[in-house]
Tab-separated table of C-alpha atoms in Angstrom:
chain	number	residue	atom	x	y	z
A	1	UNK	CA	-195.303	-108.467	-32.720
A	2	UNK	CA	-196.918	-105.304	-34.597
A	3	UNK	CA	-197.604	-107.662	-37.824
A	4	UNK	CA	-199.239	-110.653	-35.335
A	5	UNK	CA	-201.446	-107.355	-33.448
A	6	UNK	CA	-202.507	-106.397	-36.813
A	7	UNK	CA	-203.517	-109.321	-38.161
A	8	UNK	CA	-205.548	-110.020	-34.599
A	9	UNK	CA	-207.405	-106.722	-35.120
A	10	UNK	CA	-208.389	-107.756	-38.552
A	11	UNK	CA	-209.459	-110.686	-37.685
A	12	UNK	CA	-211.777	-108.919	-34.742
A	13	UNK	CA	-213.105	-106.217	-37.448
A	14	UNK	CA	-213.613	-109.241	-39.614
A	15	UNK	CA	-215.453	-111.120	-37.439
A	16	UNK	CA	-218.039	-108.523	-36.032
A	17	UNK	CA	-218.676	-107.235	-39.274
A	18	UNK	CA	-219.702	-110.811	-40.092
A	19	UNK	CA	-221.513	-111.123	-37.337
A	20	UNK	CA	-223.345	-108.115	-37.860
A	21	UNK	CA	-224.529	-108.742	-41.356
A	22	UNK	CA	-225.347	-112.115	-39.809
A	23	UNK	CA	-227.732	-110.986	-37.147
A	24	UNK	CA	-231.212	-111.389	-37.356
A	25	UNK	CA	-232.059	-108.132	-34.864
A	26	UNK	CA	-230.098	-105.682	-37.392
A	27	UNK	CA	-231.603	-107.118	-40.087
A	28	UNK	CA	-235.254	-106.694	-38.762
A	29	UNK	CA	-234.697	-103.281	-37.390
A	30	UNK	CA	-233.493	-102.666	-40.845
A	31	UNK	CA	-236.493	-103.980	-42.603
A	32	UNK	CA	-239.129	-102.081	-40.097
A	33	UNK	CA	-237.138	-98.961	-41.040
A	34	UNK	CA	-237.265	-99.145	-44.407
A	35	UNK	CA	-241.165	-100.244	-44.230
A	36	UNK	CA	-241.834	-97.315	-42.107
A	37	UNK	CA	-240.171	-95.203	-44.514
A	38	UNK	CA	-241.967	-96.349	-47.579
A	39	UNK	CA	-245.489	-95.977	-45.050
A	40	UNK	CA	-244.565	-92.410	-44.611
A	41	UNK	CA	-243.920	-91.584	-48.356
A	42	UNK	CA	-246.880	-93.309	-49.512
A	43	UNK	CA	-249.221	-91.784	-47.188
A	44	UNK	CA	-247.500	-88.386	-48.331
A	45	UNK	CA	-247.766	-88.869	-51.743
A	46	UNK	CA	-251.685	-90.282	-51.761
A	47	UNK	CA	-252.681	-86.229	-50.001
A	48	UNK	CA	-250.785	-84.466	-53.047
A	49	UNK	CA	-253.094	-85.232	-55.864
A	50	UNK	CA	-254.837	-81.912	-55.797
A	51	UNK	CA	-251.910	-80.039	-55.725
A	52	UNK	CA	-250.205	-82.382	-58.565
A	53	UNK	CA	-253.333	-81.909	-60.252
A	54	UNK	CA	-254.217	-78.445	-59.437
A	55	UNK	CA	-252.231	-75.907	-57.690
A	56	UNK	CA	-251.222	-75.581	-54.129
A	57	UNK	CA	-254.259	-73.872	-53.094
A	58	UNK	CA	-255.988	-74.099	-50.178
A	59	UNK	CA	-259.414	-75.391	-50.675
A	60	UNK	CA	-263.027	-74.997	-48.199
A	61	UNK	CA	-264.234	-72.818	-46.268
A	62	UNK	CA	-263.003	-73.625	-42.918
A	63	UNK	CA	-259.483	-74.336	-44.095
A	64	UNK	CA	-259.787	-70.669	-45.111
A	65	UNK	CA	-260.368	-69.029	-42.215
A	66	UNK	CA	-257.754	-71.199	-40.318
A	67	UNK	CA	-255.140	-69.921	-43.381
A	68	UNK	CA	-256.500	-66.493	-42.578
A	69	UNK	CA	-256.371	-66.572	-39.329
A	70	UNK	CA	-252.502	-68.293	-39.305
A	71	UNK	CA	-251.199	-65.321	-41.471
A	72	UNK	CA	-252.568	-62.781	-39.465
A	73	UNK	CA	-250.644	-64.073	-36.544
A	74	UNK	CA	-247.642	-64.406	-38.121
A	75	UNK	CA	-247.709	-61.001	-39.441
A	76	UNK	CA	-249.002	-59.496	-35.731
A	77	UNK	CA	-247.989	-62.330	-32.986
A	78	UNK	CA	-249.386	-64.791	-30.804
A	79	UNK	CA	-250.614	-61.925	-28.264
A	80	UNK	CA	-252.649	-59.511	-31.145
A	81	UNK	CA	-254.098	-63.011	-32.202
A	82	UNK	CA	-255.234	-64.049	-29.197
A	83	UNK	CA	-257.145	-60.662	-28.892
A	84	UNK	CA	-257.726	-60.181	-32.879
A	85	UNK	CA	-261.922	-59.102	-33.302
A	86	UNK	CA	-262.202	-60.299	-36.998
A	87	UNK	CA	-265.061	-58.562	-38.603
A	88	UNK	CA	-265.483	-60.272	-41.396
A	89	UNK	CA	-266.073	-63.636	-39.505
A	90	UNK	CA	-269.984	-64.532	-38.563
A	91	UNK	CA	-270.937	-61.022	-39.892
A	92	UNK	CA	-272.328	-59.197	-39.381
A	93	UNK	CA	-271.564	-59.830	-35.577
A	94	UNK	CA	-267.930	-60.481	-35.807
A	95	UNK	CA	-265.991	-62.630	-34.104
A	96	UNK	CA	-263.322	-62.836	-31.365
A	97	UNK	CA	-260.875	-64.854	-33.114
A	98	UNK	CA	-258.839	-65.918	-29.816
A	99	UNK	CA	-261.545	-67.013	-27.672
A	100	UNK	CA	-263.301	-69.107	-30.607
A	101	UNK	CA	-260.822	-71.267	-32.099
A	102	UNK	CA	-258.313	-73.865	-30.628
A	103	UNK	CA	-255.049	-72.431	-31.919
A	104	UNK	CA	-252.855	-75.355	-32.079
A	105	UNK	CA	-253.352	-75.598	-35.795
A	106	UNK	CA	-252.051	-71.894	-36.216
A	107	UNK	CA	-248.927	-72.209	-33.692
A	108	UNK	CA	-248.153	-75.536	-35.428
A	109	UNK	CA	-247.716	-73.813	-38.656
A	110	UNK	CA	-246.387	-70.299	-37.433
A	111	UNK	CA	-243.456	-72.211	-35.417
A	112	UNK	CA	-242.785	-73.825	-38.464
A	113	UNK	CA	-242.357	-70.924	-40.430
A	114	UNK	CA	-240.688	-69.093	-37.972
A	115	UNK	CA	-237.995	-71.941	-37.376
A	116	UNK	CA	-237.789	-72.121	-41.358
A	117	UNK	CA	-237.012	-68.451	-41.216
A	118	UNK	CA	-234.623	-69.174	-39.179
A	119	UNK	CA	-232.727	-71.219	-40.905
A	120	UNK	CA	-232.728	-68.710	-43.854
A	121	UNK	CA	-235.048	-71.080	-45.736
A	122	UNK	CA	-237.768	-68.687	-47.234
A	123	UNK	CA	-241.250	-70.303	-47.447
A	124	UNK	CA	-244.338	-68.540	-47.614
A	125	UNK	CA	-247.263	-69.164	-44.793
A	126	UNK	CA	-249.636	-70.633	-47.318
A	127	UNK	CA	-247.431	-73.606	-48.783
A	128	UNK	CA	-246.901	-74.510	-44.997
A	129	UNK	CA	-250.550	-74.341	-44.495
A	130	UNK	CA	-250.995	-77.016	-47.609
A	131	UNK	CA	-248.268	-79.159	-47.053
A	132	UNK	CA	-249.256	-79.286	-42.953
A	133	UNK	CA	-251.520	-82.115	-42.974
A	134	UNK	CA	-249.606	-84.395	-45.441
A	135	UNK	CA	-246.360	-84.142	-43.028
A	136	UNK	CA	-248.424	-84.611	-40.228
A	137	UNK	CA	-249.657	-88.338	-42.032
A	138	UNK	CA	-246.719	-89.765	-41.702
A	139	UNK	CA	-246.050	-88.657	-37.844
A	140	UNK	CA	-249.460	-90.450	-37.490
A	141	UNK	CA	-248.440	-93.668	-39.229
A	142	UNK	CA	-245.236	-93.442	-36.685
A	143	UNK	CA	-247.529	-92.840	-33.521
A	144	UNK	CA	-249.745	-95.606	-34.267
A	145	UNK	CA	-246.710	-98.106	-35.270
A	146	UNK	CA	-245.474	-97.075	-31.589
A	147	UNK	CA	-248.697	-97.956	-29.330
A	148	UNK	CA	-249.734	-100.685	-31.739
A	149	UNK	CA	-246.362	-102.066	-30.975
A	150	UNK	CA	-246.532	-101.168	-27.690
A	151	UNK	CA	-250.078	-103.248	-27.024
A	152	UNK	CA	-248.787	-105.892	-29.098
A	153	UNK	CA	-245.935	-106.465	-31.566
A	154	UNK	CA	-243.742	-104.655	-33.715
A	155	UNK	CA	-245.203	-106.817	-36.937
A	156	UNK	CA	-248.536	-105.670	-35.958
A	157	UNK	CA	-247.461	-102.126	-34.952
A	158	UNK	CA	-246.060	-102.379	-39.052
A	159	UNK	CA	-249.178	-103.912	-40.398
A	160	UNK	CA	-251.457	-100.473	-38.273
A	161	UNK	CA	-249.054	-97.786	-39.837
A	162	UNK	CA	-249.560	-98.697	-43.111
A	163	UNK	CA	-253.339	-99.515	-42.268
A	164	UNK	CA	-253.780	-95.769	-41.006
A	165	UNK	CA	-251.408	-94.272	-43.619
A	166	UNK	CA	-253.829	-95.514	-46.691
A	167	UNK	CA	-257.469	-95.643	-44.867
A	168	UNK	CA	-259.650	-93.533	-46.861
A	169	UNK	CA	-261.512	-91.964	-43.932
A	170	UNK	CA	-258.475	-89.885	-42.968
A	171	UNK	CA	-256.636	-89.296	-46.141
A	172	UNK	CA	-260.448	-87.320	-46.722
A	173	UNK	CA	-259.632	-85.256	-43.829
A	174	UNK	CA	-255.706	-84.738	-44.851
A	175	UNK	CA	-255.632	-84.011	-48.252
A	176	UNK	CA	-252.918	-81.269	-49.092
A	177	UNK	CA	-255.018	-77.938	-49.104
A	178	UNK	CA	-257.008	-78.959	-46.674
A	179	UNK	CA	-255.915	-76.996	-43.617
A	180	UNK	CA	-258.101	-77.664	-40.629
A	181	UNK	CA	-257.999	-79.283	-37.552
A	182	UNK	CA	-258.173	-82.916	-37.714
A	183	UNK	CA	-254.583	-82.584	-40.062
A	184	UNK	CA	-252.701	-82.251	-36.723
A	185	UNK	CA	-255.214	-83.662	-34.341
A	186	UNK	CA	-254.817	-87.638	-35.056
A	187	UNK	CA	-251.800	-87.693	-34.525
A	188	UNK	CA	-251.774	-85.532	-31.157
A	189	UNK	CA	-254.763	-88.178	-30.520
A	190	UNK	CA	-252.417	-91.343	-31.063
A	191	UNK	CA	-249.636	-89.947	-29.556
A	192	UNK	CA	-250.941	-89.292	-26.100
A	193	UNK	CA	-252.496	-93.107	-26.251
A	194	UNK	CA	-248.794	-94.599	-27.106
A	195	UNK	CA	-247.174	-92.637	-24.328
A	196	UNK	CA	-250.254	-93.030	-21.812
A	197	UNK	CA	-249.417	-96.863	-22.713
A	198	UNK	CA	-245.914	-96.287	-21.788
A	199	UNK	CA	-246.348	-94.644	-18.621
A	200	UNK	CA	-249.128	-97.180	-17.521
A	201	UNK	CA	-246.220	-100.357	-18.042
A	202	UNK	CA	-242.887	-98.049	-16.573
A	203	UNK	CA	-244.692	-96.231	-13.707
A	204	UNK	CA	-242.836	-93.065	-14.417
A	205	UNK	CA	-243.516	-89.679	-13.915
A	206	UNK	CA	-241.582	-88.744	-16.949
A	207	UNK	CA	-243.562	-90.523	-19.323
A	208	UNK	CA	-246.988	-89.524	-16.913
A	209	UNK	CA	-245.821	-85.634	-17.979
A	210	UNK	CA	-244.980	-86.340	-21.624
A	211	UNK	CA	-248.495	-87.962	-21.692
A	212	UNK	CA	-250.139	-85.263	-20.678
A	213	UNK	CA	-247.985	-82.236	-22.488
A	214	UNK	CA	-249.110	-84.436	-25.974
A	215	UNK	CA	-252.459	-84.408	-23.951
A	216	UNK	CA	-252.118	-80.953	-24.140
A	217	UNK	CA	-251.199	-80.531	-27.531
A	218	UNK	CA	-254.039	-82.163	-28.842
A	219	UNK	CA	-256.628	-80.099	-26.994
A	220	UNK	CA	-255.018	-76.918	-28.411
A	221	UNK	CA	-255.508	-78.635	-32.080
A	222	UNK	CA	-259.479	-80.144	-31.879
A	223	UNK	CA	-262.247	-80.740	-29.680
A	224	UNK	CA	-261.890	-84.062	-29.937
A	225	UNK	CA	-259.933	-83.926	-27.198
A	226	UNK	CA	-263.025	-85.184	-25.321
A	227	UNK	CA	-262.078	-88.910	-26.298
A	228	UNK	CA	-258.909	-88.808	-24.390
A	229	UNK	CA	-260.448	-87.536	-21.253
A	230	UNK	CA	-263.142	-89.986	-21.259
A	231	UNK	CA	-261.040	-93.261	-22.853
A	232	UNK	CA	-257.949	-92.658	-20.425
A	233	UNK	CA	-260.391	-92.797	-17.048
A	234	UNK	CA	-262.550	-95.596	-18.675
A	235	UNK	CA	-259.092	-97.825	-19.608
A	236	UNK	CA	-258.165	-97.354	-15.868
A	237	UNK	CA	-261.874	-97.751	-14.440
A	238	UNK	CA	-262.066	-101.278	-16.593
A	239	UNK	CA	-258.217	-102.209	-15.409
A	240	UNK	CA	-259.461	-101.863	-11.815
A	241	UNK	CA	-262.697	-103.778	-11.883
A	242	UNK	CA	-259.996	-106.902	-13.381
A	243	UNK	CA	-258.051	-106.319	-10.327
A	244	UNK	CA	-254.687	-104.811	-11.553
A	245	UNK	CA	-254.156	-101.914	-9.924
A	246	UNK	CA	-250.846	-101.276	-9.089
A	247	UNK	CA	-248.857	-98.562	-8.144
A	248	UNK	CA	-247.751	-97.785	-11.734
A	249	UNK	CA	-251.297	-96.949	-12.592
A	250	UNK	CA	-251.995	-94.485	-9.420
A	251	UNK	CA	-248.797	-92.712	-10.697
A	252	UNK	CA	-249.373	-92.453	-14.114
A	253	UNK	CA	-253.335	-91.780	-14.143
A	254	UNK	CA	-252.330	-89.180	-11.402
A	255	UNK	CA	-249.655	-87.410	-12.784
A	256	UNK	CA	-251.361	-87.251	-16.210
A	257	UNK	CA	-254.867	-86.316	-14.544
A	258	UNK	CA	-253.326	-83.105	-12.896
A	259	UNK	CA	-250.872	-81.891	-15.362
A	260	UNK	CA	-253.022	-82.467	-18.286
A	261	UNK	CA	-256.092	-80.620	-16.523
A	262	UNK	CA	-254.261	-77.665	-15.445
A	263	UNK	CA	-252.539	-77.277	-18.736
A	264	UNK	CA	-255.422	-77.952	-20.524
A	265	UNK	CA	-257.429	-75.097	-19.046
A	266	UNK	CA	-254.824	-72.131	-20.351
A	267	UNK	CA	-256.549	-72.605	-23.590
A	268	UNK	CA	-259.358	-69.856	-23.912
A	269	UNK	CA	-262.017	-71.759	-25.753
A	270	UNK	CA	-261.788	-74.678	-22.741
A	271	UNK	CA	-261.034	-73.059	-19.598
A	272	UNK	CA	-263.262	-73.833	-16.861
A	273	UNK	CA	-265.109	-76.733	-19.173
């Protein structure tokens, strides 16, 4: 009886590791992972010429006062940031640092550093500053493969990450060295759009909230936040004037509406705006 159960579990193991080298779904999920993975290296790698060129260096003028502006915070903290009069900045005014800039960019890369600390992995503030917006590539190529498979198809949502991971328009604004806003921004940008997508088709508060925390996010990191406010009411607007309103879309444009204006007005520079 033990030899006959044994050779009935072998044949079971046998038979559903056939069938899963045999299925179609594994092997597709397989493929779209490895594609993705190949879309985030290569959009890495095209940002690091400078550096492999070069140095790791930070390079323009902005991108130098937002590296200037990130070490001082992680040597003093968020609060002495938020209140730091820099006057070397529009001189000879000076400039209240805290007020003036959306500091997204700076907690991005001081959480990072501070988490890396953690771990007992010493890095200094400046390589994170270089390396920031080449990471933060890839997470874009991932955001738009979500909503582009989310509007339409997971072959598409393939064909749009490596589309965005290669465009020339933002590897200009992502080059390694170049620390400034729009490294961080697109993908904040994309990201609210996928899960504004998501909560639109589920009707959930949950994905409503996590729409508008990314909304969040990404008015912390660049002004452009001001095409999310206008393109989320607009895509809503246009779905009501084709007659599908439903109760999914009073929930999610609702929920996002409120949470994402009240968080969005605890940053300084926007406030009341």
């Amino acid at each position: 009886n033990i030899d006959i159960n044994m050779a009935d579990t072998d044949l079971v193991v046998r038979n559903d590791v056939k069938f899963a080298m045999w299925n179609p779904g594994a092997w597709k999920s397989l493929l779209s992972f490895f594609i993705l993975a190949l879309t985030w290296l290569a959009g890495f790698s095209a940002r690091l010429f400078a550096v492999i060129r070069f140095e790791s260096i930070i390079h323009e003028f902005d991108p130098w006062f937002n590296y200037r502006a990130t070490h001082y915070m992680v040597e003093n903290g968020f609060y002495n940031f938020l209140n730091w009069f820099d006057d070397r900045a529009w001189y000879p005014l000076g400039r209240i640092v805290g007020g003036t800039v959306y500091p997204g960019l700076m907690v991005t890369s001081g959480t990072i550093h501070w988490v890396l600390n953690l771990l007992n992995i010493p890095i200094h503030i400046r390589d994170i500053c270089v390396f920031l917006a080449p990471i933060f590539s890839g997470m874009t190529s991932m955001s738009v493969y979500l909503f582009t498979k989310e509007i339409w198809s997971p072959g598409a949502g393939l064909f749009a990450a490596c589309f965005i991971a290669i465009v020339p328009g933002y590897i200009s604004r992502s080059v390694a060295g170049s620390y400034d806003n729009e490294g961080i921004a697109i993908f904040a940008l994309m990201f609210t759009y996928y899960l504004w997508i998501k909560s639109v088709k589920t009707g959930q508060v949950f994905w409503s909230v996590c729409s508008a925390l990314s909304y969040f996010y990404m008015v912390s990191a660049w002004g452009g936040y001001v095409f999310i406010i206008n393109l989320i009411p607009l895509h809503v607007f246009v779905l009501l004037l084709m007659g599908r309103y439903s109760q999914r879309i009073y929930t999610a444009y609702s929920c996002f509406y409120i949470v994402g204006l009240l968080l969005s007005m605890q940053i300084p520079f926007v406030g009341f705006q």
